[in-house]
């Protein structure tokens, strides 16, 4: 079980040190894919609540409005989503990634890296960007091995199918 917190953010567009990116867009904090090696677990330190990584998601519900304003005059490379997977399961309900893409400045070069085949849903929006790079992580083709490292993310085969669809 995990908890969802709807919050209002002051800002979602920020400078990032992630290689090859200039800007990060941060609208989900937390990720229920709960990979054992997740590099974002340190984000728990800045929360009042005590849930562990994988047990919560803070949903910045005003992100679409903020990203429209904050990305308007920006140049360079923007990466989604720097606080959790942009296509983790709650994206089906909130569609925050989709709304952020609708409002993001399309002159930016877009980077998205996910572990979910849900990314296929937004192909129509990726086409609006002048430059766009999409990636799906495949850690292990053996599903039993995959489940050890990434227990709650979609299967590797679903991701491979998604790659084929995006490419086609
Ligand atoms: S999908 Fe990415 S953000 Fe989510 S738990 Fe796994 S490594 Fe962390």
mmCIF file of C-alpha atoms and ligand atoms in Angstrom:
data_model
loop_
_atom_site.group_PDB
_atom_site.id
_atom_site.type_symbol
_atom_site.label_atom_id
_atom_site.label_comp_id
_atom_site.label_asym_id
_atom_site.label_seq_id
_atom_site.Cartn_x
_atom_site.Cartn_y
_atom_site.Cartn_z
ATOM 1 C CA UNK A 1 0.000 0.000 0.000
ATOM 2 C CA UNK A 2 1.104 3.536 -0.615
ATOM 3 C CA UNK A 3 -0.167 7.021 0.194
ATOM 4 C CA UNK A 4 -0.908 9.807 -2.237
ATOM 5 C CA UNK A 5 -0.559 13.442 -1.134
ATOM 6 C CA UNK A 6 -1.910 16.173 -3.383
ATOM 7 C CA UNK A 7 0.198 19.290 -2.853
ATOM 8 C CA UNK A 8 0.563 22.712 -4.437
ATOM 9 C CA UNK A 9 4.109 23.540 -5.501
ATOM 10 C CA UNK A 10 5.757 26.948 -5.804
ATOM 11 C CA UNK A 11 7.912 25.780 -8.674
ATOM 12 C CA UNK A 12 8.454 22.630 -10.775
ATOM 13 C CA UNK A 13 11.079 23.745 -13.306
ATOM 14 C CA UNK A 14 14.641 23.771 -11.994
ATOM 15 C CA UNK A 15 18.292 23.766 -13.017
ATOM 16 C CA UNK A 16 19.721 20.257 -12.948
ATOM 17 C CA UNK A 17 23.128 18.594 -12.859
ATOM 18 C CA UNK A 18 21.793 15.461 -14.569
ATOM 19 C CA UNK A 19 24.193 14.755 -17.473
ATOM 20 C CA UNK A 20 22.960 16.031 -20.855
ATOM 21 C CA UNK A 21 20.127 18.055 -19.312
ATOM 22 C CA UNK A 22 19.832 21.735 -18.381
ATOM 23 C CA UNK A 23 16.416 21.693 -16.751
ATOM 24 C CA UNK A 24 14.499 19.216 -14.663
ATOM 25 C CA UNK A 25 10.727 19.162 -14.363
ATOM 26 C CA UNK A 26 9.709 17.844 -10.964
ATOM 27 C CA UNK A 27 6.008 17.158 -10.387
ATOM 28 C CA UNK A 28 5.860 13.697 -8.794
ATOM 29 C CA UNK A 29 7.931 13.243 -5.659
ATOM 30 C CA UNK A 30 8.066 9.552 -4.871
ATOM 31 C CA UNK A 31 7.774 6.491 -7.071
ATOM 32 C CA UNK A 32 5.805 3.311 -6.509
ATOM 33 C CA UNK A 33 7.954 1.324 -8.927
ATOM 34 C CA UNK A 34 10.157 1.059 -5.839
ATOM 35 C CA UNK A 35 13.360 -0.155 -7.514
ATOM 36 C CA UNK A 36 15.849 -1.376 -4.931
ATOM 37 C CA UNK A 37 18.667 0.685 -6.438
ATOM 38 C CA UNK A 38 16.699 3.952 -6.766
ATOM 39 C CA UNK A 39 18.970 6.991 -6.610
ATOM 40 C CA UNK A 40 16.097 9.245 -5.456
ATOM 41 C CA UNK A 41 15.535 7.698 -2.022
ATOM 42 C CA UNK A 42 17.335 10.640 -0.447
ATOM 43 C CA UNK A 43 14.251 12.785 -1.228
ATOM 44 C CA UNK A 44 12.571 11.210 1.830
ATOM 45 C CA UNK A 45 14.805 13.385 4.019
ATOM 46 C CA UNK A 46 12.898 16.540 3.094
ATOM 47 C CA UNK A 47 9.432 15.242 3.890
ATOM 48 C CA UNK A 48 7.528 15.737 7.139
ATOM 49 C CA UNK A 49 5.829 12.364 6.694
ATOM 50 C CA UNK A 50 7.773 9.255 7.588
ATOM 51 C CA UNK A 51 6.881 6.822 4.793
ATOM 52 C CA UNK A 52 9.778 5.035 3.140
ATOM 53 C CA UNK A 53 10.607 5.366 -0.545
ATOM 54 C CA UNK A 54 8.043 3.485 -2.619
ATOM 55 C CA UNK A 55 5.292 4.024 -0.016
ATOM 56 C CA UNK A 56 4.219 7.534 -1.020
ATOM 57 C CA UNK A 57 3.844 9.926 -3.923
ATOM 58 C CA UNK A 58 3.494 13.687 -3.548
ATOM 59 C CA UNK A 59 1.494 14.885 -6.545
ATOM 60 C CA UNK A 60 2.115 18.544 -7.422
ATOM 61 C CA UNK A 61 -1.313 19.163 -8.841
ATOM 62 C CA UNK A 62 -0.611 22.687 -10.073
ATOM 63 C CA UNK A 63 2.412 21.538 -12.150
ATOM 64 C CA UNK A 64 0.750 22.081 -15.569
ATOM 65 C CA UNK A 65 0.085 25.780 -14.850
ATOM 66 C CA UNK A 66 3.549 26.283 -13.354
ATOM 67 C CA UNK A 67 5.383 24.604 -16.214
ATOM 68 C CA UNK A 68 3.631 26.803 -18.768
ATOM 69 C CA UNK A 69 4.955 29.930 -17.010
ATOM 70 C CA UNK A 70 8.354 28.648 -15.958
ATOM 71 C CA UNK A 71 9.409 27.045 -19.265
ATOM 72 C CA UNK A 72 8.120 29.846 -21.481
ATOM 73 C CA UNK A 73 11.403 31.587 -22.287
ATOM 74 C CA UNK A 74 13.811 28.774 -21.512
ATOM 75 C CA UNK A 75 16.296 27.200 -23.910
ATOM 76 C CA UNK A 76 18.211 23.938 -23.735
ATOM 77 C CA UNK A 77 17.343 20.429 -22.654
ATOM 78 C CA UNK A 78 14.536 19.562 -20.225
ATOM 79 C CA UNK A 79 14.145 16.164 -18.575
ATOM 80 C CA UNK A 80 10.956 14.620 -17.123
ATOM 81 C CA UNK A 81 10.447 13.784 -14.190
ATOM 82 C CA UNK A 82 13.190 14.362 -11.652
ATOM 83 C CA UNK A 83 11.356 13.218 -8.496
ATOM 84 C CA UNK A 84 10.001 9.851 -9.677
ATOM 85 C CA UNK A 85 9.046 7.988 -12.846
ATOM 86 C CA UNK A 86 6.879 10.171 -15.101
ATOM 87 C CA UNK A 87 4.831 7.076 -16.057
ATOM 88 C CA UNK A 88 4.458 5.334 -12.706
ATOM 89 C CA UNK A 89 0.978 3.818 -12.047
ATOM 90 C CA UNK A 90 -0.705 6.932 -10.601
ATOM 91 C CA UNK A 91 -0.078 8.726 -13.904
ATOM 92 C CA UNK A 92 -3.064 6.778 -15.268
ATOM 93 C CA UNK A 93 -5.286 8.598 -12.783
ATOM 94 C CA UNK A 94 -3.675 12.065 -12.586
ATOM 95 C CA UNK A 95 -2.350 12.402 -16.152
ATOM 96 C CA UNK A 96 0.067 14.988 -14.833
ATOM 97 C CA UNK A 97 2.815 14.025 -17.273
ATOM 98 C CA UNK A 98 0.389 14.412 -20.158
ATOM 99 C CA UNK A 99 -0.748 17.835 -18.935
ATOM 100 C CA UNK A 100 2.853 18.951 -18.333
ATOM 101 C CA UNK A 101 3.752 17.920 -21.898
ATOM 102 C CA UNK A 102 0.794 19.886 -23.235
ATOM 103 C CA UNK A 103 2.063 23.041 -21.524
ATOM 104 C CA UNK A 104 5.836 22.651 -21.813
ATOM 105 C CA UNK A 105 7.672 24.967 -24.209
ATOM 106 C CA UNK A 106 8.090 22.843 -27.358
ATOM 107 C CA UNK A 107 11.287 24.687 -28.335
ATOM 108 C CA UNK A 108 13.058 22.848 -25.528
ATOM 109 C CA UNK A 109 14.759 19.585 -26.341
ATOM 110 C CA UNK A 110 12.880 16.946 -24.365
ATOM 111 C CA UNK A 111 14.354 13.909 -22.569
ATOM 112 C CA UNK A 112 12.201 11.206 -20.977
ATOM 113 C CA UNK A 113 13.482 7.999 -19.411
ATOM 114 C CA UNK A 114 10.945 5.609 -17.908
ATOM 115 C CA UNK A 115 10.327 2.022 -16.884
ATOM 116 C CA UNK A 116 6.729 2.013 -18.063
ATOM 117 C CA UNK A 117 5.021 1.185 -21.343
ATOM 118 C CA UNK A 118 2.454 3.884 -20.504
ATOM 119 C CA UNK A 119 4.796 6.266 -22.341
ATOM 120 C CA UNK A 120 3.223 5.091 -25.613
ATOM 121 C CA UNK A 121 0.048 6.986 -24.689
ATOM 122 C CA UNK A 122 1.790 10.353 -25.227
ATOM 123 C CA UNK A 123 3.413 9.821 -28.623
ATOM 124 C CA UNK A 124 1.117 12.483 -30.117
ATOM 125 C CA UNK A 125 2.524 15.054 -27.684
ATOM 126 C CA UNK A 126 6.185 14.084 -28.170
ATOM 127 C CA UNK A 127 5.766 14.808 -31.873
ATOM 128 C CA UNK A 128 5.115 18.488 -31.063
ATOM 129 C CA UNK A 129 8.676 18.976 -29.810
ATOM 130 C CA UNK A 130 11.390 19.999 -32.255
ATOM 131 C CA UNK A 131 13.785 17.550 -30.609
ATOM 132 C CA UNK A 132 12.904 14.703 -28.329
ATOM 133 C CA UNK A 133 14.697 11.640 -26.916
ATOM 134 C CA UNK A 134 12.709 8.848 -25.279
ATOM 135 C CA UNK A 135 14.119 5.873 -23.414
ATOM 136 C CA UNK A 136 12.875 2.779 -21.610
ATOM 137 C CA UNK A 137 15.190 1.057 -19.149
ATOM 138 C CA UNK A 138 15.517 -2.705 -19.622
ATOM 139 C CA UNK A 139 17.369 -4.175 -16.659
ATOM 140 C CA UNK A 140 16.804 -7.907 -17.234
ATOM 141 C CA UNK A 141 14.773 -9.897 -19.742
ATOM 142 C CA UNK A 142 14.237 -12.669 -17.209
ATOM 143 C CA UNK A 143 11.124 -11.482 -15.321
ATOM 144 C CA UNK A 144 12.112 -13.231 -12.075
ATOM 145 C CA UNK A 145 15.400 -11.358 -12.071
ATOM 146 C CA UNK A 146 13.671 -8.094 -13.028
ATOM 147 C CA UNK A 147 11.303 -8.444 -10.062
ATOM 148 C CA UNK A 148 14.217 -8.619 -7.627
ATOM 149 C CA UNK A 149 15.519 -5.212 -8.716
ATOM 150 C CA UNK A 150 12.327 -3.481 -9.867
ATOM 151 C CA UNK A 151 9.475 -5.231 -8.072
ATOM 152 C CA UNK A 152 6.537 -3.045 -9.075
ATOM 153 C CA UNK A 153 7.352 -1.767 -12.549
ATOM 154 C CA UNK A 154 5.909 -3.163 -15.809
ATOM 155 C CA UNK A 155 7.485 -6.274 -17.316
ATOM 156 C CA UNK A 156 10.567 -5.988 -19.500
ATOM 157 C CA UNK A 157 8.618 -7.466 -22.399
ATOM 158 C CA UNK A 158 5.954 -4.769 -22.098
ATOM 159 C CA UNK A 159 8.757 -2.201 -22.264
ATOM 160 C CA UNK A 160 10.266 -3.805 -25.352
ATOM 161 C CA UNK A 161 6.854 -3.687 -27.035
ATOM 162 C CA UNK A 162 6.586 -0.019 -26.076
ATOM 163 C CA UNK A 163 9.991 0.701 -27.645
ATOM 164 C CA UNK A 164 8.843 -0.892 -30.892
ATOM 165 C CA UNK A 165 5.632 1.159 -30.906
ATOM 166 C CA UNK A 166 7.431 4.425 -30.204
ATOM 167 C CA UNK A 167 9.971 3.769 -32.917
ATOM 168 C CA UNK A 168 7.300 2.866 -35.461
HETATM 169 S S1 LIG B 1 11.482 3.957 -11.689
HETATM 170 FE FE1 LIG B 1 13.179 5.352 -11.395
HETATM 171 S S2 LIG B 1 12.410 6.843 -9.920
HETATM 172 FE FE2 LIG B 1 11.063 5.074 -9.828
HETATM 173 S S3 LIG B 1 11.864 3.816 -8.154
HETATM 174 FE FE3 LIG B 1 12.757 3.080 -10.090
HETATM 175 S S4 LIG B 1 14.724 4.163 -10.267
HETATM 176 FE FE4 LIG B 1 13.480 5.255 -8.752
#
